PDB file of C-alpha atoms in Angstrom:
ATOM      1  CA  MET A  10     -15.446   1.480 -25.037  1.00 84.00           C
ATOM      2  CA  TYR A  11     -15.957  -1.131 -22.379  1.00 93.00           C
ATOM      3  CA  GLN A  12     -16.710  -4.003 -23.174  1.00 94.00           C
ATOM      4  CA  ARG A  13     -16.872  -6.136 -19.968  1.00 97.00           C
ATOM      5  CA  ILE A  14     -18.266  -4.933 -17.055  1.00 97.00           C
ATOM      6  CA  LEU A  15     -18.324  -5.937 -13.619  1.00 98.00           C
ATOM      7  CA  VAL A  16     -21.623  -5.177 -11.703  1.00 97.00           C
ATOM      8  CA  ALA A  17     -21.913  -5.483  -7.971  1.00 94.00           C
ATOM      9  CA  THR A  18     -25.113  -6.444  -6.452  1.00 93.00           C
ATOM     10  CA  ASP A  19     -25.969  -7.138  -2.793  1.00 90.00           C
ATOM     11  CA  GLY A  20     -29.834  -7.897  -3.679  1.00 90.00           C
ATOM     12  CA  THR A  21     -31.394  -4.640  -2.525  1.00 88.00           C
ATOM     13  CA  GLU A  22     -32.380  -1.392  -4.324  1.00 88.00           C
ATOM     14  CA  ARG A  23     -29.166   0.341  -3.724  1.00 87.00           C
ATOM     15  CA  ALA A  24     -27.638  -1.486  -6.916  1.00 91.00           C
ATOM     16  CA  CYS A  25     -30.354  -0.544  -9.148  1.00 92.00           C
ATOM     17  CA  GLY A  26     -29.161   2.180  -9.871  1.00 93.00           C
ATOM     18  CA  PRO A  27     -25.846   0.513 -10.463  1.00 95.00           C
ATOM     19  CA  ILE A  28     -27.045  -2.160 -12.196  1.00 96.00           C
ATOM     20  CA  ASN A  29     -29.268   0.452 -15.137  1.00 96.00           C
ATOM     21  CA  ALA A  30     -25.940   2.603 -15.215  1.00 96.00           C
ATOM     22  CA  ALA A  31     -23.853  -1.031 -15.984  1.00 97.00           C
ATOM     23  CA  LEU A  32     -26.667  -2.173 -18.562  1.00 97.00           C
ATOM     24  CA  GLY A  33     -26.561   1.054 -20.519  1.00 94.00           C
ATOM     25  CA  GLN A  34     -22.463   1.209 -20.694  1.00 94.00           C
ATOM     26  CA  ALA A  35     -22.801  -2.397 -22.130  1.00 95.00           C
ATOM     27  CA  ARG A  36     -25.621  -1.656 -24.624  1.00 93.00           C
ATOM     28  CA  LEU A  37     -23.692   1.702 -25.998  1.00 88.00           C
ATOM     29  CA  ALA A  38     -20.864  -1.094 -26.862  1.00 84.00           C
ATOM     30  CA  GLY A  39     -22.300  -4.276 -27.161  1.00 92.00           C
ATOM     31  CA  GLY A  40     -20.324  -5.135 -23.969  1.00 95.00           C
ATOM     32  CA  THR A  41     -21.360  -7.959 -21.808  1.00 97.00           C
ATOM     33  CA  ILE A  42     -22.456  -6.897 -18.236  1.00 97.00           C
ATOM     34  CA  VAL A  43     -20.168  -9.334 -15.377  1.00 98.00           C
ATOM     35  CA  ALA A  44     -22.796  -9.321 -12.158  1.00 97.00           C
ATOM     36  CA  VAL A  45     -21.106 -10.422  -9.440  1.00 96.00           C
ATOM     37  CA  HIS A  46     -22.290 -10.636  -5.559  1.00 95.00           C
ATOM     38  CA  VAL A  47     -20.933 -11.314  -3.205  1.00 94.00           C
ATOM     39  CA  LEU A  48     -21.977 -14.200  -0.215  1.00 92.00           C
ATOM     40  CA  LEU A  49     -23.008 -12.454   3.475  1.00 87.00           C
ATOM     41  CA  GLU A  50     -20.296 -13.651   5.674  1.00 83.00           C
ATOM     42  CA  SER A  51     -21.840 -16.679   8.322  1.00 79.00           C
ATOM     43  CA  PRO A  52     -21.475 -14.216  11.599  1.00 77.00           C
ATOM     44  CA  PHE A  53     -21.815 -17.248  14.043  1.00 75.00           C
ATOM     45  CA  VAL A  54     -18.007 -18.212  14.715  1.00 70.00           C
ATOM     46  CA  GLU A  55     -17.676 -21.740  13.340  1.00 64.00           C
ATOM     47  CA  THR A  56     -15.534 -24.348  15.610  1.00 64.00           C
ATOM     48  CA  GLY A  57     -14.922 -27.167  12.553  1.00 60.00           C
ATOM     49  CA  GLY A  58     -16.619 -29.914  12.453  1.00 55.00           C
ATOM     50  CA  THR A  59     -20.244 -30.724  11.469  1.00 59.00           C
ATOM     51  CA  GLY A  60     -22.053 -27.338  11.506  1.00 65.00           C
ATOM     52  CA  LEU A  61     -25.456 -26.455  13.538  1.00 73.00           C
ATOM     53  CA  PRO A  62     -28.400 -27.153  11.848  1.00 78.00           C
ATOM     54  CA  VAL A  63     -28.423 -22.861  11.887  1.00 78.00           C
ATOM     55  CA  TYR A  64     -25.236 -23.033  10.204  1.00 79.00           C
ATOM     56  CA  ASP A  65     -26.743 -24.762   7.315  1.00 82.00           C
ATOM     57  CA  ALA A  66     -29.898 -22.767   6.923  1.00 86.00           C
ATOM     58  CA  PHE A  67     -27.647 -19.194   7.400  1.00 87.00           C
ATOM     59  CA  ARG A  68     -25.704 -20.416   4.144  1.00 87.00           C
ATOM     60  CA  LEU A  69     -28.604 -21.461   2.696  1.00 91.00           C
ATOM     61  CA  GLN A  70     -30.363 -18.423   2.809  1.00 92.00           C
ATOM     62  CA  ALA A  71     -27.157 -16.364   1.545  1.00 92.00           C
ATOM     63  CA  GLU A  72     -26.812 -18.702  -1.240  1.00 94.00           C
ATOM     64  CA  GLN A  73     -30.546 -17.985  -1.874  1.00 95.00           C
ATOM     65  CA  GLN A  74     -30.211 -14.089  -1.199  1.00 94.00           C
ATOM     66  CA  GLY A  75     -27.252 -14.062  -4.116  1.00 95.00           C
ATOM     67  CA  ASN A  76     -28.418 -16.131  -6.800  1.00 97.00           C
ATOM     68  CA  ASP A  77     -32.044 -14.277  -6.371  1.00 96.00           C
ATOM     69  CA  ALA A  78     -29.526 -11.549  -6.574  1.00 96.00           C
ATOM     70  CA  LEU A  79     -27.968 -12.399  -9.624  1.00 97.00           C
ATOM     71  CA  ALA A  80     -31.231 -13.972 -11.278  1.00 97.00           C
ATOM     72  CA  TYR A  81     -32.585 -10.241 -10.857  1.00 97.00           C
ATOM     73  CA  VAL A  82     -29.671  -8.200 -13.022  1.00 97.00           C
ATOM     74  CA  GLY A  83     -29.857 -11.368 -15.798  1.00 97.00           C
ATOM     75  CA  ARG A  84     -33.653 -10.582 -16.134  1.00 97.00           C
ATOM     76  CA  CYS A  85     -33.001  -6.594 -16.779  1.00 97.00           C
ATOM     77  CA  ALA A  86     -30.021  -7.648 -19.121  1.00 97.00           C
ATOM     78  CA  ASP A  87     -32.591  -9.970 -21.063  1.00 97.00           C
ATOM     79  CA  SER A  88     -34.730  -7.176 -20.792  1.00 96.00           C
ATOM     80  CA  ALA A  89     -32.328  -4.952 -21.828  1.00 96.00           C
ATOM     81  CA  GLY A  90     -31.213  -6.671 -24.808  1.00 96.00           C
ATOM     82  CA  VAL A  91     -27.214  -7.285 -23.160  1.00 97.00           C
ATOM     83  CA  ARG A  92     -25.394 -10.032 -22.687  1.00 97.00           C
ATOM     84  CA  CYS A  93     -24.938 -10.832 -19.116  1.00 98.00           C
ATOM     85  CA  GLU A  94     -22.488 -13.378 -16.644  1.00 97.00           C
ATOM     86  CA  THR A  95     -23.260 -14.002 -13.281  1.00 97.00           C
ATOM     87  CA  VAL A  96     -20.393 -14.653 -10.796  1.00 97.00           C
ATOM     88  CA  LEU A  97     -21.607 -15.837  -6.757  1.00 97.00           C
ATOM     89  CA  VAL A  98     -18.676 -15.060  -5.250  1.00 96.00           C
ATOM     90  CA  PRO A  99     -17.468 -17.101  -1.494  1.00 93.00           C
ATOM     91  CA  ALA A 100     -18.992 -15.180   1.252  1.00 91.00           C
ATOM     92  CA  GLY A 101     -15.942 -13.073   2.366  1.00 89.00           C
ATOM     93  CA  PRO A 102     -14.994  -9.109   2.231  1.00 89.00           C
ATOM     94  CA  ALA A 103     -16.965  -7.637  -0.720  1.00 89.00           C
ATOM     95  CA  TRP A 104     -13.935  -5.679  -2.559  1.00 91.00           C
ATOM     96  CA  GLU A 105     -11.856  -8.569  -2.202  1.00 93.00           C
ATOM     97  CA  GLY A 106     -14.073 -10.588  -4.168  1.00 95.00           C
ATOM     98  CA  ILE A 107     -15.146  -7.635  -6.721  1.00 95.00           C
ATOM     99  CA  ILE A 108     -11.701  -6.704  -7.370  1.00 96.00           C
ATOM    100  CA  ALA A 109     -10.215 -10.513  -7.478  1.00 97.00           C
ATOM    101  CA  THR A 110     -14.008 -11.272  -9.856  1.00 97.00           C
ATOM    102  CA  ALA A 111     -13.285  -8.271 -12.000  1.00 97.00           C
ATOM    103  CA  ARG A 112      -9.489  -9.547 -12.604  1.00 96.00           C
ATOM    104  CA  ALA A 113     -10.661 -13.246 -13.557  1.00 97.00           C
ATOM    105  CA  GLN A 114     -13.283 -11.886 -15.973  1.00 97.00           C
ATOM    106  CA  HIS A 115     -10.700  -9.136 -17.652  1.00 97.00           C
ATOM    107  CA  CYS A 116     -13.390  -7.110 -17.052  1.00 97.00           C
ATOM    108  CA  ASP A 117     -12.809  -3.056 -18.048  1.00 96.00           C
ATOM    109  CA  LEU A 118     -15.034  -1.633 -16.351  1.00 97.00           C
ATOM    110  CA  ILE A 119     -16.382  -1.594 -11.672  1.00 97.00           C
ATOM    111  CA  VAL A 120     -19.507  -0.278 -11.460  1.00 96.00           C
ATOM    112  CA  MET A 121     -20.670   0.502  -7.769  1.00 92.00           C
ATOM    113  CA  GLY A 122     -23.287   2.301  -6.169  1.00 88.00           C
ATOM    114  CA  SER A 123     -21.690   5.027  -3.536  1.00 81.00           C
ATOM    115  CA  THR A 124     -23.894   3.919  -0.493  1.00 67.00           C
ATOM    116  CA  ARG A 125     -24.302   7.036   1.295  1.00 55.00           C
ATOM    117  CA  ARG A 126     -25.525   7.026   4.418  1.00 50.00           C
ATOM    118  CA  HIS A 127     -27.893  10.224   6.298  1.00 46.00           C
ATOM    119  CA  GLY A 128     -25.872  12.247   9.063  1.00 45.00           C
ATOM    120  CA  MET A 129     -21.956  12.117   9.962  1.00 45.00           C
ATOM    121  CA  ALA A 130     -21.940   9.332   7.516  1.00 46.00           C
ATOM    122  CA  ALA A 131     -23.449  10.970   4.557  1.00 44.00           C
ATOM    123  CA  ARG A 132     -19.837  12.761   3.716  1.00 48.00           C
ATOM    124  CA  LEU A 133     -17.783   8.871   3.774  1.00 52.00           C
ATOM    125  CA  LEU A 134     -18.160   7.103   0.827  1.00 60.00           C
ATOM    126  CA  GLY A 135     -19.502   3.528   1.385  1.00 69.00           C
ATOM    127  CA  SER A 136     -16.051   1.624   2.676  1.00 75.00           C
ATOM    128  CA  GLU A 137     -16.724  -1.380  -0.117  1.00 82.00           C
ATOM    129  CA  THR A 138     -16.785   1.172  -2.881  1.00 84.00           C
ATOM    130  CA  GLN A 139     -13.795   3.153  -1.078  1.00 82.00           C
ATOM    131  CA  ARG A 140     -12.226   0.567  -0.868  1.00 85.00           C
ATOM    132  CA  VAL A 141     -12.210  -1.138  -4.469  1.00 90.00           C
ATOM    133  CA  LEU A 142     -10.917   2.098  -5.814  1.00 87.00           C
ATOM    134  CA  THR A 143      -7.732   2.609  -2.957  1.00 85.00           C
ATOM    135  CA  HIS A 144      -6.755  -1.161  -4.187  1.00 88.00           C
ATOM    136  CA  CYS A 145      -7.691  -1.460  -8.097  1.00 88.00           C
ATOM    137  CA  ASN A 146      -6.486   0.041 -10.571  1.00 89.00           C
ATOM    138  CA  LEU A 147     -10.108  -0.431 -13.150  1.00 94.00           C
ATOM    139  CA  PRO A 148     -11.620   2.654 -13.904  1.00 95.00           C
ATOM    140  CA  VAL A 149     -14.644   3.078 -11.407  1.00 95.00           C
ATOM    141  CA  LEU A 150     -17.183   4.085 -12.125  1.00 96.00           C
ATOM    142  CA  VAL A 151     -19.469   5.013  -8.892  1.00 93.00           C
ATOM    143  CA  VAL A 152     -23.406   5.593  -9.171  1.00 92.00           C
ATOM    144  CA  HIS A 153     -25.388   7.344  -6.258  1.00 80.00           C
TER     145      HIS A 153
ATOM    146  CA  MET B  19     -26.889   8.278 -21.752  1.00 82.00           C
ATOM    147  CA  TYR B  20     -24.530  11.240 -20.793  1.00 93.00           C
ATOM    148  CA  ASP B  21     -25.604  14.164 -22.871  1.00 95.00           C
ATOM    149  CA  ARG B  22     -22.585  16.504 -20.547  1.00 97.00           C
ATOM    150  CA  ILE B  23     -19.144  15.322 -19.490  1.00 97.00           C
ATOM    151  CA  LEU B  24     -17.640  17.008 -16.681  1.00 97.00           C
ATOM    152  CA  VAL B  25     -13.738  16.803 -16.741  1.00 97.00           C
ATOM    153  CA  PRO B  26     -11.703  18.394 -13.924  1.00 95.00           C
ATOM    154  CA  THR B  27      -8.038  18.832 -14.977  1.00 93.00           C
ATOM    155  CA  ASP B  28      -4.722  19.988 -12.791  1.00 87.00           C
ATOM    156  CA  GLY B  29      -2.386  19.290 -14.786  1.00 82.00           C
ATOM    157  CA  SER B  30      -0.290  16.037 -13.671  1.00 83.00           C
ATOM    158  CA  GLU B  31      -0.178  13.004 -15.362  1.00 84.00           C
ATOM    159  CA  ILE B  32      -3.032  10.490 -14.366  1.00 84.00           C
ATOM    160  CA  SER B  33      -5.465  13.548 -15.070  1.00 88.00           C
ATOM    161  CA  ALA B  34      -4.115  14.100 -18.276  1.00 90.00           C
ATOM    162  CA  ALA B  35      -5.152  10.091 -18.359  1.00 90.00           C
ATOM    163  CA  ALA B  36      -8.191  10.957 -17.691  1.00 92.00           C
ATOM    164  CA  GLU B  37      -8.891  14.065 -20.100  1.00 94.00           C
ATOM    165  CA  LYS B  38      -7.809  11.202 -23.010  1.00 94.00           C
ATOM    166  CA  ALA B  39      -9.804   8.946 -22.067  1.00 94.00           C
ATOM    167  CA  ALA B  40     -12.840  11.440 -20.930  1.00 96.00           C
ATOM    168  CA  ILE B  41     -12.525  12.022 -24.716  1.00 97.00           C
ATOM    169  CA  ALA B  42     -12.753   8.421 -25.683  1.00 95.00           C
ATOM    170  CA  PHE B  43     -16.178   8.078 -23.843  1.00 95.00           C
ATOM    171  CA  ALA B  44     -17.255  11.543 -24.594  1.00 96.00           C
ATOM    172  CA  ARG B  45     -16.547  10.553 -28.515  1.00 95.00           C
ATOM    173  CA  ALA B  46     -18.440   6.802 -27.476  1.00 92.00           C
ATOM    174  CA  HIS B  47     -21.514   8.242 -26.340  1.00 92.00           C
ATOM    175  CA  GLY B  48     -21.825  11.060 -28.041  1.00 94.00           C
ATOM    176  CA  SER B  49     -21.332  13.610 -25.695  1.00 96.00           C
ATOM    177  CA  GLU B  50     -20.100  17.438 -24.947  1.00 97.00           C
ATOM    178  CA  ILE B  51     -17.559  18.087 -21.725  1.00 98.00           C
ATOM    179  CA  VAL B  52     -16.778  20.742 -19.811  1.00 98.00           C
ATOM    180  CA  ALA B  53     -13.764  20.892 -19.291  1.00 97.00           C
ATOM    181  CA  LEU B  54     -12.821  22.600 -15.786  1.00 97.00           C
ATOM    182  CA  ALA B  55      -9.251  23.820 -14.344  1.00 96.00           C
ATOM    183  CA  ILE B  56      -9.528  25.136 -11.045  1.00 94.00           C
ATOM    184  CA  GLY B  57      -6.077  27.371  -9.317  1.00 91.00           C
ATOM    185  CA  GLN B  58      -6.146  27.256  -4.609  1.00 85.00           C
ATOM    186  CA  PRO B  59      -4.623  30.769  -4.651  1.00 84.00           C
ATOM    187  CA  GLN B  60      -2.656  31.786  -1.763  1.00 73.00           C
ATOM    188  CA  PRO B  61      -4.713  31.837   1.812  1.00 69.00           C
ATOM    189  CA  PRO B  62      -4.756  34.995   2.945  1.00 66.00           C
ATOM    190  CA  LEU B  63      -1.770  35.598   4.929  1.00 64.00           C
ATOM    191  CA  ALA B  64      -1.310  35.190   8.490  1.00 61.00           C
ATOM    192  CA  SER B  65       2.376  38.014   9.142  1.00 63.00           C
ATOM    193  CA  ALA B  66       4.366  39.799   7.463  1.00 65.00           C
ATOM    194  CA  GLU B  67       6.964  37.949   7.495  1.00 64.00           C
ATOM    195  CA  ALA B  68       4.463  35.696   5.126  1.00 63.00           C
ATOM    196  CA  ALA B  69       4.149  38.511   3.211  1.00 63.00           C
ATOM    197  CA  MET B  70       7.383  38.675   2.382  1.00 64.00           C
ATOM    198  CA  ALA B  71       8.113  34.622   0.936  1.00 64.00           C
ATOM    199  CA  ILE B  72       5.502  35.137  -1.425  1.00 63.00           C
ATOM    200  CA  ASP B  73       5.783  32.692  -4.197  1.00 65.00           C
ATOM    201  CA  PRO B  74       5.041  35.420  -7.412  1.00 59.00           C
ATOM    202  CA  GLY B  75       3.760  32.311  -9.038  1.00 59.00           C
ATOM    203  CA  LEU B  76       1.073  32.067  -7.403  1.00 67.00           C
ATOM    204  CA  ASP B  77      -0.903  35.602  -7.587  1.00 80.00           C
ATOM    205  CA  ASP B  78      -3.914  34.972  -8.352  1.00 85.00           C
ATOM    206  CA  GLU B  79      -2.775  36.764 -12.155  1.00 87.00           C
ATOM    207  CA  VAL B  80      -0.581  33.771 -13.288  1.00 89.00           C
ATOM    208  CA  LEU B  81      -2.870  31.041 -11.742  1.00 90.00           C
ATOM    209  CA  LEU B  82      -5.944  32.054 -13.787  1.00 93.00           C
ATOM    210  CA  ALA B  83      -3.923  32.238 -16.506  1.00 94.00           C
ATOM    211  CA  THR B  84      -2.507  28.908 -15.870  1.00 93.00           C
ATOM    212  CA  ALA B  85      -6.042  27.081 -15.430  1.00 94.00           C
ATOM    213  CA  ARG B  86      -7.448  29.198 -18.058  1.00 96.00           C
ATOM    214  CA  GLN B  87      -4.096  27.255 -20.366  1.00 95.00           C
ATOM    215  CA  ARG B  88      -5.061  23.585 -18.741  1.00 95.00           C
ATOM    216  CA  ALA B  89      -8.962  24.144 -19.881  1.00 96.00           C
ATOM    217  CA  GLN B  90      -8.184  25.113 -23.022  1.00 96.00           C
ATOM    218  CA  HIS B  91      -5.252  21.812 -23.535  1.00 96.00           C
ATOM    219  CA  VAL B  92      -8.088  19.593 -23.127  1.00 96.00           C
ATOM    220  CA  ALA B  93     -10.565  22.074 -25.666  1.00 97.00           C
ATOM    221  CA  ASP B  94      -7.674  21.722 -28.106  1.00 97.00           C
ATOM    222  CA  ALA B  95      -7.452  17.988 -27.626  1.00 96.00           C
ATOM    223  CA  CYS B  96     -11.489  17.769 -27.683  1.00 97.00           C
ATOM    224  CA  ALA B  97     -11.678  19.821 -30.948  1.00 97.00           C
ATOM    225  CA  ALA B  98      -8.792  17.408 -32.163  1.00 97.00           C
ATOM    226  CA  ALA B  99     -11.133  14.510 -32.048  1.00 96.00           C
ATOM    227  CA  GLY B 100     -14.330  15.845 -32.575  1.00 96.00           C
ATOM    228  CA  VAL B 101     -15.830  16.719 -29.435  1.00 97.00           C
ATOM    229  CA  ALA B 102     -17.732  19.942 -28.238  1.00 97.00           C
ATOM    230  CA  CYS B 103     -16.119  20.952 -24.975  1.00 97.00           C
ATOM    231  CA  THR B 104     -16.595  23.857 -22.731  1.00 97.00           C
ATOM    232  CA  PRO B 105     -12.931  25.288 -21.504  1.00 97.00           C
ATOM    233  CA  LEU B 106     -13.902  26.734 -17.771  1.00 97.00           C
ATOM    234  CA  ALA B 107     -11.009  28.183 -15.509  1.00 97.00           C
ATOM    235  CA  MET B 108     -11.842  29.485 -12.585  1.00 95.00           C
ATOM    236  CA  LEU B 109      -9.997  30.200  -8.724  1.00 94.00           C
ATOM    237  CA  ASP B 110     -11.509  28.462  -5.528  1.00 92.00           C
ATOM    238  CA  TYR B 111     -10.006  27.950  -2.104  1.00 88.00           C
ATOM    239  CA  ALA B 112     -12.162  24.628  -1.870  1.00 90.00           C
ATOM    240  CA  PRO B 113     -12.010  22.756  -5.678  1.00 91.00           C
ATOM    241  CA  ALA B 114     -13.960  19.418  -5.176  1.00 92.00           C
ATOM    242  CA  GLU B 115     -16.532  21.414  -3.603  1.00 94.00           C
ATOM    243  CA  ALA B 116     -16.285  24.334  -6.470  1.00 96.00           C
ATOM    244  CA  ILE B 117     -16.359  20.716  -8.966  1.00 96.00           C
ATOM    245  CA  VAL B 118     -19.694  19.531  -7.453  1.00 97.00           C
ATOM    246  CA  ALA B 119     -20.835  23.158  -7.967  1.00 97.00           C
ATOM    247  CA  THR B 120     -20.313  23.505 -11.738  1.00 97.00           C
ATOM    248  CA  ALA B 121     -21.132  19.896 -12.079  1.00 97.00           C
ATOM    249  CA  ASP B 122     -24.552  21.371 -11.414  1.00 97.00           C
ATOM    250  CA  SER B 123     -24.378  24.864 -12.735  1.00 97.00           C
ATOM    251  CA  GLN B 124     -23.310  23.390 -15.801  1.00 97.00           C
ATOM    252  CA  GLY B 125     -25.888  20.690 -16.149  1.00 97.00           C
ATOM    253  CA  CYS B 126     -23.985  18.032 -16.161  1.00 97.00           C
ATOM    254  CA  ASP B 127     -24.663  14.448 -16.093  1.00 96.00           C
ATOM    255  CA  LEU B 128     -21.167  13.222 -14.844  1.00 97.00           C
ATOM    256  CA  ILE B 129     -17.946  13.563 -13.416  1.00 97.00           C
ATOM    257  CA  PHE B 130     -15.039  11.761 -14.965  1.00 95.00           C
ATOM    258  CA  MET B 131     -11.968  12.532 -12.772  1.00 93.00           C
ATOM    259  CA  GLY B 132      -8.382  10.356 -12.056  1.00 89.00           C
ATOM    260  CA  SER B 133      -7.910  10.047  -8.669  1.00 84.00           C
ATOM    261  CA  HIS B 134      -3.548  10.618  -7.341  1.00 74.00           C
ATOM    262  CA  GLY B 135      -2.836   7.129  -6.507  1.00 58.00           C
ATOM    263  CA  ARG B 136      -0.507   7.954  -3.603  1.00 55.00           C
ATOM    264  CA  ARG B 137       2.214   6.090  -1.407  1.00 47.00           C
ATOM    265  CA  GLY B 138       1.856   5.103   2.432  1.00 47.00           C
ATOM    266  CA  LEU B 139      -0.387   6.466   4.756  1.00 48.00           C
ATOM    267  CA  SER B 140      -1.819   8.494   2.000  1.00 49.00           C
ATOM    268  CA  ARG B 141      -2.849   5.539  -0.278  1.00 49.00           C
ATOM    269  CA  LEU B 142      -5.025   4.883   2.031  1.00 50.00           C
ATOM    270  CA  MET B 143      -7.316   7.954   0.998  1.00 51.00           C
ATOM    271  CA  ALA B 144      -8.153   7.605  -3.061  1.00 54.00           C
ATOM    272  CA  GLY B 145      -7.626  11.319  -3.048  1.00 68.00           C
ATOM    273  CA  SER B 146      -8.680  13.828  -1.440  1.00 77.00           C
ATOM    274  CA  VAL B 147     -10.047  16.360  -3.802  1.00 85.00           C
ATOM    275  CA  THR B 148     -11.749  13.215  -5.795  1.00 86.00           C
ATOM    276  CA  GLN B 149     -13.150  11.925  -1.959  1.00 83.00           C
ATOM    277  CA  LYS B 150     -14.471  14.760  -1.569  1.00 86.00           C
ATOM    278  CA  VAL B 151     -16.255  14.975  -4.887  1.00 91.00           C
ATOM    279  CA  LEU B 152     -17.748  11.806  -4.343  1.00 89.00           C
ATOM    280  CA  ALA B 153     -19.484  11.906  -1.216  1.00 86.00           C
ATOM    281  CA  ASP B 154     -20.858  15.143  -2.580  1.00 89.00           C
ATOM    282  CA  ALA B 155     -21.966  15.094  -6.100  1.00 92.00           C
ATOM    283  CA  HIS B 156     -24.947  14.240  -7.546  1.00 93.00           C
ATOM    284  CA  VAL B 157     -24.516  12.517 -10.371  1.00 95.00           C
ATOM    285  CA  PRO B 158     -22.279   9.362 -11.302  1.00 96.00           C
ATOM    286  CA  VAL B 159     -17.952  10.298 -11.092  1.00 96.00           C
ATOM    287  CA  LEU B 160     -16.396   8.069 -13.064  1.00 96.00           C
ATOM    288  CA  VAL B 161     -12.136   7.000 -11.762  1.00 93.00           C
ATOM    289  CA  MET B 162      -9.542   7.546 -13.000  1.00 91.00           C
ATOM    290  CA  ARG B 163      -6.908   5.618 -11.085  1.00 83.00           C
ATOM    291  CA  PRO B 164      -3.232   5.562 -12.194  1.00 78.00           C
ATOM    292  CA  GLN B 165      -1.906   2.615 -14.267  1.00 72.00           C
ATOM    293  CA  LYS B 166       0.869   1.765 -12.998  1.00 61.00           C
ATOM    294  CA  PRO B 167      -0.314  -0.621 -10.083  1.00 49.00           C
ATOM    295  CA  HIS B 168       2.214  -0.230  -6.643  1.00 46.00           C
ATOM    296  CA  THR B 169       4.157  -2.457  -4.955  1.00 44.00           C
ATOM    297  CA  HIS B 170       2.601  -3.215  -2.194  1.00 45.00           C
ATOM    298  CA  GLU B 171      -0.994  -4.823  -2.722  1.00 40.00           C
TER     299      GLU B 171
END
């Protein structure tokens, strides 16, 4: 079955379902999971030149969060006995980073959460998942 | 991991590709398949003129027979692959809702379906039925996309 399974993590508990599903798939076929975190985009308008300390502080924190998120997946994979590779993707739209990584890493399955919301938006799928589905030809496992 | 996989089929090419992938998946997981074919009946007629134009091919019995055939087609493919399969056929105005409801009533723990990649504006939507299933399903959904990429990326 699927040998290289990309799982996207935002570092929150919402990624737990997708991580477990990806591990399950990988264990089944002796596959590898490729954990991906797309760095959070800076909310600041950067005007070039030397950045204010606040830019660097944001970037550092985003990188820290990303590394923590990936390290968590690595630990999950270790205890499940599954090979895991991690990719920290530069800040940008998450769906683009996910699709680009899936192609570059020759993944054959993408696992994502659905990030369902309450109220009116409950019927809408997470927008990143939506865009990955639209722009990528790989099978996508959507886990709630 | 997944014991009972719901495979909705609409007889299209992408649905056939999804069925094939689902059977391979079910084999690898040792799961059984519930093949679901839904016929969409004509909505109640608004006028006598519309009634005159009714297409006998959309007669409920014909629709149901076609749906049964499609479900049986998947069941035959499953049998050939040694995968247990329950074929189901039904008529429903709202296929997405029927898929979600069947997943629940049949105790399925995964829905495995194709999504039509359309051109132009509607390509922005991953296929309206898949869309609704993704939003409403209580279990994971594996979406197969068409394998030939469209020209504009």
